[in-house]
Coordinates of N, CA, C and O in Angstrom, one line a residue:
Q1 N 194.5 57.6 57.9 CA 195.5 57.3 58.9 C 196.8 58.0 58.4 O 197.2 57.8 57.3
V2 N 197.5 58.7 59.4 CA 198.8 59.3 59.1 C 199.8 58.5 59.8 O 199.7 58.1 61.0
H3 N 200.9 58.3 59.1 CA 202.0 57.5 59.7 C 203.3 58.4 59.9 O 203.6 59.1 59.0
L4 N 203.9 58.4 61.1 CA 205.0 59.1 61.4 C 206.2 58.2 61.7 O 206.0 57.2 62.5
V5 N 207.3 58.4 61.1 CA 208.5 57.5 61.3 C 209.7 58.4 61.7 O 210.1 59.2 60.9
E6 N 210.2 58.1 62.9 CA 211.4 58.8 63.4 C 212.7 58.1 63.0 O 212.7 56.9 62.8
S7 N 213.7 58.8 62.8 CA 215.1 58.3 62.6 C 216.1 59.2 63.1 O 215.8 60.4 63.4
G8 N 217.3 58.7 63.2 CA 218.5 59.6 63.6 C 218.9 59.4 65.0 O 219.9 60.0 65.4
G9 N 218.2 58.6 65.8 CA 218.7 58.4 67.2 C 219.9 57.6 67.2 O 220.4 57.0 66.2
G10 N 220.6 57.5 68.4 CA 221.8 56.7 68.6 C 222.5 57.1 69.9 O 221.9 57.7 70.8
L11 N 223.7 56.6 70.0 CA 224.6 56.9 71.1 C 225.5 58.0 70.8 O 226.2 58.0 69.8
V12 N 225.6 58.9 71.8 CA 226.5 60.1 71.6 C 227.1 60.5 73.0 O 226.4 60.3 74.0
Q13 N 228.3 61.0 73.0 CA 228.9 61.5 74.2 C 228.3 62.8 74.6 O 227.9 63.6 73.8
A14 N 228.4 63.1 75.9 CA 227.9 64.4 76.4 C 228.7 65.5 75.6 O 229.9 65.5 75.4
G15 N 227.9 66.5 75.3 CA 228.4 67.6 74.5 C 228.3 67.5 73.0 O 228.5 68.4 72.2
G16 N 228.0 66.3 72.6 CA 227.8 66.0 71.1 C 226.5 66.4 70.6 O 225.7 67.0 71.3
S17 N 226.3 66.1 69.3 CA 225.0 66.5 68.6 C 224.4 65.3 67.9 O 225.1 64.4 67.5
L18 N 223.1 65.4 67.7 CA 222.4 64.5 66.9 C 221.3 65.2 66.2 O 220.8 66.3 66.7
R19 N 220.8 64.7 65.1 CA 219.7 65.3 64.3 C 218.7 64.2 64.1 O 218.9 63.3 63.4
L20 N 217.5 64.4 64.7 CA 216.4 63.5 64.5 C 215.5 64.0 63.3 O 215.4 65.2 63.1
S21 N 215.0 63.0 62.6 CA 214.1 63.3 61.5 C 212.8 62.6 61.8 O 212.8 61.5 62.3
C22 N 211.7 63.1 61.3 CA 210.4 62.5 61.4 C 209.7 62.7 60.0 O 209.4 63.8 59.6
S23 N 209.5 61.6 59.3 CA 208.9 61.6 58.0 C 207.4 61.3 58.2 O 207.0 60.3 58.8
A24 N 206.5 62.1 57.5 CA 205.1 61.9 57.7 C 204.5 61.6 56.3 O 204.9 62.1 55.3
S25 N 203.5 60.7 56.4 CA 202.7 60.4 55.2 C 201.6 61.4 55.2 O 201.3 62.1 56.1
G26 N 200.9 61.4 54.0 CA 199.7 62.3 53.9 C 200.0 63.5 53.1 O 201.2 64.0 53.0
R27 N 199.0 64.1 52.6 CA 199.2 65.3 51.7 C 198.9 66.6 52.4 O 198.9 67.6 51.7
T28 N 198.6 66.6 53.6 CA 198.2 67.8 54.4 C 199.2 68.2 55.4 O 198.9 68.9 56.4
F29 N 200.5 67.7 55.3 CA 201.5 67.9 56.3 C 201.7 69.3 56.6 O 202.0 69.7 57.8
S30 N 201.7 70.2 55.6 CA 202.0 71.6 55.8 C 201.0 72.3 56.7 O 201.3 73.4 57.2
F31 N 199.9 71.7 57.0 CA 198.9 72.3 57.8 C 198.9 71.7 59.3 O 198.1 72.1 60.1
Y32 N 199.8 70.8 59.5 CA 199.9 70.2 60.8 C 200.8 70.9 61.7 O 201.8 71.5 61.3
T33 N 200.4 71.0 63.0 CA 201.4 71.4 64.0 C 202.2 70.1 64.4 O 201.6 69.1 64.7
M34 N 203.5 70.3 64.4 CA 204.4 69.1 64.6 C 205.2 69.4 65.9 O 205.5 70.5 66.3
G35 N 205.5 68.3 66.6 CA 206.2 68.4 67.8 C 207.1 67.2 68.1 O 206.9 66.1 67.5
W36 N 207.9 67.3 69.1 CA 208.7 66.3 69.7 C 208.5 66.1 71.2 O 208.4 67.1 71.9
F37 N 208.3 64.9 71.6 CA 208.2 64.6 73.0 C 209.3 63.5 73.3 O 209.8 62.9 72.4
R38 N 209.5 63.3 74.6 CA 210.5 62.3 75.0 C 210.1 61.7 76.3 O 209.4 62.2 77.1
Q39 N 210.5 60.4 76.5 CA 210.2 59.7 77.7 C 211.4 58.9 78.1 O 211.9 58.0 77.4
A40 N 211.9 59.3 79.3 CA 213.1 58.6 79.9 C 212.5 57.4 80.7 O 211.4 57.4 81.2
P41 N 213.4 56.4 81.0 CA 212.9 55.3 81.8 C 212.4 55.7 83.2 O 213.0 56.4 83.9
G42 N 211.2 55.2 83.5 CA 210.6 55.5 84.8 C 210.0 56.9 84.9 O 209.6 57.2 86.0
K43 N 210.0 57.6 83.8 CA 209.5 59.0 83.9 C 208.3 59.2 82.9 O 208.1 58.4 82.0
E44 N 207.5 60.3 83.1 CA 206.4 60.6 82.3 C 206.9 61.1 81.0 O 208.0 61.7 80.9
R45 N 206.1 61.0 79.9 CA 206.5 61.6 78.7 C 206.4 63.1 78.8 O 205.4 63.6 79.4
E46 N 207.4 63.8 78.3 CA 207.4 65.3 78.4 C 207.5 65.9 77.0 O 208.1 65.4 76.1
F47 N 207.0 67.1 77.0 CA 207.1 68.0 75.8 C 208.5 68.5 75.6 O 209.2 68.8 76.6
V48 N 209.0 68.5 74.4 CA 210.3 69.0 74.0 C 210.2 70.2 73.2 O 210.8 71.3 73.5
A49 N 209.5 70.1 72.0 CA 209.5 71.2 71.1 C 208.3 71.1 70.2 O 207.8 70.0 70.0
R50 N 207.8 72.3 69.7 CA 206.7 72.3 68.8 C 206.9 73.3 67.7 O 207.6 74.4 67.9
I51 N 206.4 73.0 66.5 CA 206.5 74.0 65.4 C 205.2 74.0 64.7 O 204.6 73.0 64.4
R52 N 204.6 75.2 64.5 CA 203.3 75.3 63.9 C 203.5 75.2 62.4 O 204.6 75.3 61.9
S53 N 202.4 75.1 61.7 CA 202.3 74.8 60.3 C 203.3 75.6 59.4 O 204.5 75.6 59.6
S54 N 202.7 76.3 58.5 CA 203.6 77.1 57.5 C 204.2 78.3 58.1 O 205.2 78.9 57.6
V55 N 203.7 78.8 59.2 CA 204.2 80.0 59.9 C 205.5 79.7 60.6 O 206.4 80.5 60.7
S56 N 205.7 78.4 61.0 CA 206.9 77.9 61.6 C 207.2 78.6 63.0 O 208.4 78.9 63.3
I57 N 206.2 79.0 63.7 CA 206.4 79.5 65.1 C 206.8 78.3 65.9 O 206.2 77.3 65.9
T58 N 207.9 78.5 66.7 CA 208.4 77.4 67.5 C 208.2 77.7 69.0 O 208.2 78.8 69.5
T59 N 208.2 76.6 69.8 CA 208.1 76.6 71.2 C 209.0 75.5 71.8 O 209.0 74.4 71.2
Y60 N 209.7 75.8 72.9 CA 210.6 74.8 73.4 C 210.4 74.7 74.9 O 210.1 75.6 75.6
A61 N 210.7 73.5 75.4 CA 210.8 73.3 76.8 C 212.0 74.0 77.4 O 213.0 74.1 76.7
D62 N 211.9 74.5 78.6 CA 213.0 75.2 79.2 C 214.3 74.4 79.3 O 215.4 74.9 79.1
S63 N 214.1 73.1 79.4 CA 215.3 72.3 79.6 C 216.1 72.1 78.3 O 217.3 71.7 78.4
V64 N 215.5 72.4 77.2 CA 216.3 72.3 75.9 C 216.5 73.6 75.2 O 217.1 73.6 74.2
K65 N 215.9 74.7 75.7 CA 216.0 76.0 75.0 C 217.4 76.4 74.9 O 218.2 76.4 75.8
G66 N 217.8 76.8 73.7 CA 219.1 77.2 73.4 C 220.0 76.1 72.9 O 221.1 76.4 72.4
R67 N 219.6 74.9 73.1 CA 220.4 73.7 72.7 C 219.7 73.0 71.5 O 220.4 72.4 70.7
F68 N 218.4 72.9 71.5 CA 217.7 72.1 70.5 C 217.0 73.1 69.5 O 216.6 74.2 69.9
T69 N 216.9 72.7 68.3 CA 216.2 73.5 67.3 C 215.2 72.6 66.5 O 215.7 71.6 65.9
I70 N 214.0 73.0 66.4 CA 213.0 72.2 65.6 C 212.8 73.0 64.3 O 212.8 74.2 64.3
S71 N 212.7 72.2 63.3 CA 212.5 72.8 61.9 C 211.6 71.9 61.1 O 211.4 70.7 61.5
R72 N 211.2 72.4 60.0 CA 210.4 71.5 59.1 C 210.7 71.8 57.6 O 211.0 73.0 57.3
D73 N 210.5 70.8 56.8 CA 210.6 71.0 55.4 C 209.3 70.4 54.8 O 209.2 69.2 54.7
N74 N 208.4 71.3 54.5 CA 207.0 70.9 54.1 C 207.1 70.2 52.7 O 206.3 69.3 52.5
A75 N 208.0 70.5 51.9 CA 208.2 69.9 50.6 C 208.5 68.4 50.8 O 208.2 67.6 49.9
K76 N 209.2 68.1 51.8 CA 209.7 66.7 52.1 C 208.8 66.0 53.1 O 209.1 64.9 53.5
N77 N 207.8 66.7 53.6 CA 206.9 66.1 54.7 C 207.7 65.6 55.9 O 207.5 64.5 56.4
T78 N 208.7 66.5 56.3 CA 209.6 66.0 57.3 C 209.8 67.2 58.4 O 209.9 68.3 58.0
V79 N 209.9 66.8 59.6 CA 210.2 67.7 60.7 C 211.5 67.2 61.3 O 211.8 66.0 61.4
Y80 N 212.4 68.1 61.8 CA 213.7 67.8 62.3 C 213.8 68.3 63.7 O 213.2 69.3 64.1
L81 N 214.7 67.7 64.5 CA 215.1 68.2 65.8 C 216.6 68.1 65.8 O 217.2 67.0 66.0
Q82 N 217.2 69.3 65.7 CA 218.7 69.4 65.9 C 219.0 69.5 67.4 O 218.6 70.4 68.0
M83 N 219.8 68.6 67.9 CA 220.1 68.5 69.3 C 221.6 68.7 69.5 O 222.4 67.9 69.0
N84 N 222.0 69.9 70.1 CA 223.4 70.2 70.3 C 223.6 70.2 71.8 O 222.7 70.3 72.6
S85 N 224.9 70.2 72.2 CA 225.3 70.2 73.6 C 224.5 69.2 74.4 O 224.0 69.5 75.5
L86 N 224.4 68.0 74.0 CA 223.6 67.0 74.6 C 224.2 66.6 76.0 O 225.4 66.6 76.2
K87 N 223.2 66.4 76.9 CA 223.5 66.0 78.3 C 223.0 64.6 78.6 O 222.1 64.1 77.9
P88 N 223.6 63.9 79.5 CA 223.0 62.6 79.9 C 221.5 62.7 80.3 O 220.8 61.7 80.0
E89 N 221.1 63.8 80.8 CA 219.7 64.0 81.1 C 218.8 63.9 79.9 O 217.6 63.8 80.0
D90 N 219.3 64.1 78.7 CA 218.6 64.1 77.5 C 218.3 62.6 77.0 O 217.5 62.4 76.0
T91 N 218.9 61.7 77.7 CA 218.7 60.3 77.3 C 217.2 59.9 77.4 O 216.6 60.1 78.5
A92 N 216.6 59.4 76.4 CA 215.2 59.1 76.3 C 214.8 58.5 75.0 O 215.6 58.6 74.0
V93 N 213.6 58.0 74.9 CA 213.0 57.7 73.6 C 212.3 59.0 73.1 O 211.5 59.5 73.9
Y94 N 212.6 59.4 72.0 CA 212.0 60.6 71.4 C 210.9 60.2 70.4 O 211.1 59.4 69.5
Y95 N 209.8 60.9 70.6 CA 208.6 60.6 69.8 C 208.2 61.8 69.0 O 208.2 62.9 69.5
C96 N 207.9 61.6 67.7 CA 207.3 62.6 66.9 C 205.8 62.7 67.0 O 205.2 61.6 67.1
N97 N 205.3 63.9 67.0 CA 203.8 64.1 67.2 C 203.3 65.0 66.1 O 204.0 66.0 65.8
G98 N 202.2 64.7 65.6 CA 201.5 65.6 64.7 C 200.1 65.8 65.1 O 199.4 64.9 65.5
V99 N 199.6 67.1 64.9 CA 198.2 67.4 65.2 C 197.6 68.0 63.9 O 198.1 69.0 63.4
S100 N 196.5 67.4 63.5 CA 195.9 67.8 62.2 C 195.0 69.0 62.5 O 194.8 69.4 63.6
T101 N 194.4 69.6 61.4 CA 193.5 70.7 61.5 C 192.2 70.3 62.2 O 191.5 71.2 62.6
T102 N 191.9 69.0 62.2 CA 190.7 68.5 62.9 C 191.1 68.0 64.3 O 190.3 67.3 64.9
Y103 N 192.3 68.3 64.8 CA 192.8 68.0 66.1 C 193.0 66.5 66.4 O 193.0 66.1 67.5
D104 N 193.2 65.7 65.3 CA 193.6 64.4 65.5 C 195.1 64.3 65.8 O 195.9 65.1 65.3
N105 N 195.5 63.5 66.8 CA 196.9 63.3 67.2 C 197.5 62.0 66.6 O 196.9 61.0 66.6
Y106 N 198.7 62.2 66.1 CA 199.4 61.1 65.5 C 200.8 61.0 66.2 O 201.4 62.0 66.5
W107 N 201.3 59.7 66.4 CA 202.5 59.5 67.0 C 203.4 58.5 66.2 O 202.9 57.6 65.6
G108 N 204.7 58.8 66.3 CA 205.6 57.9 65.7 C 206.0 56.8 66.7 O 205.5 56.8 67.8
Q109 N 206.8 55.8 66.3 CA 207.1 54.7 67.1 C 208.2 55.0 68.1 O 208.5 54.2 69.1
G110 N 208.9 56.1 67.9 CA 210.0 56.5 68.8 C 211.4 56.1 68.3 O 211.5 55.1 67.7
T111 N 212.4 56.9 68.7 CA 213.7 56.6 68.4 C 214.6 56.9 69.7 O 214.4 57.9 70.3
Q112 N 215.5 55.9 70.0 CA 216.3 56.0 71.2 C 217.4 57.0 71.1 O 218.2 56.9 70.1
V113 N 217.6 57.8 72.0 CA 218.7 58.7 72.1 C 219.4 58.4 73.4 O 218.8 58.5 74.5
T114 N 220.7 58.1 73.4 CA 221.4 57.8 74.6 C 222.7 58.7 74.6 O 223.5 58.7 73.7
V115 N 222.8 59.4 75.7 CA 223.9 60.3 75.9 C 224.8 59.9 77.1 O 224.3 59.8 78.2
S116 N 226.0 59.5 76.8 CA 226.9 59.0 77.8 C 227.7 60.1 78.5 O 228.0 61.2 77.8
S117 N 228.1 59.9 79.7 CA 228.9 60.9 80.4 C 230.3 61.0 79.9 O 230.9 60.1 79.4

């Protein structure tokens, strides 16, 4: 069993920044594809960003491209989401996701991000 724990959420004004962290247990983190998803009240969970294992190839949703940056520190078993120029539309619970080499999916408990006007 792999455990993912998010942190760094909070309340921020529009235009501000937050940095989310996701710490992973396990000794094979460097081989996982990691990602961030979010879910706003009354809406479906949506993809935000993805970063592949040690190659660190990244993919972003169009809605966050140019504003968010996903990165990872394999030595710390941690993936980050730097969120700049935040908008009220970014308000959601943000979930960390990991996919193992055997295609098992793991999810964190989520961290709340609230962006005020």
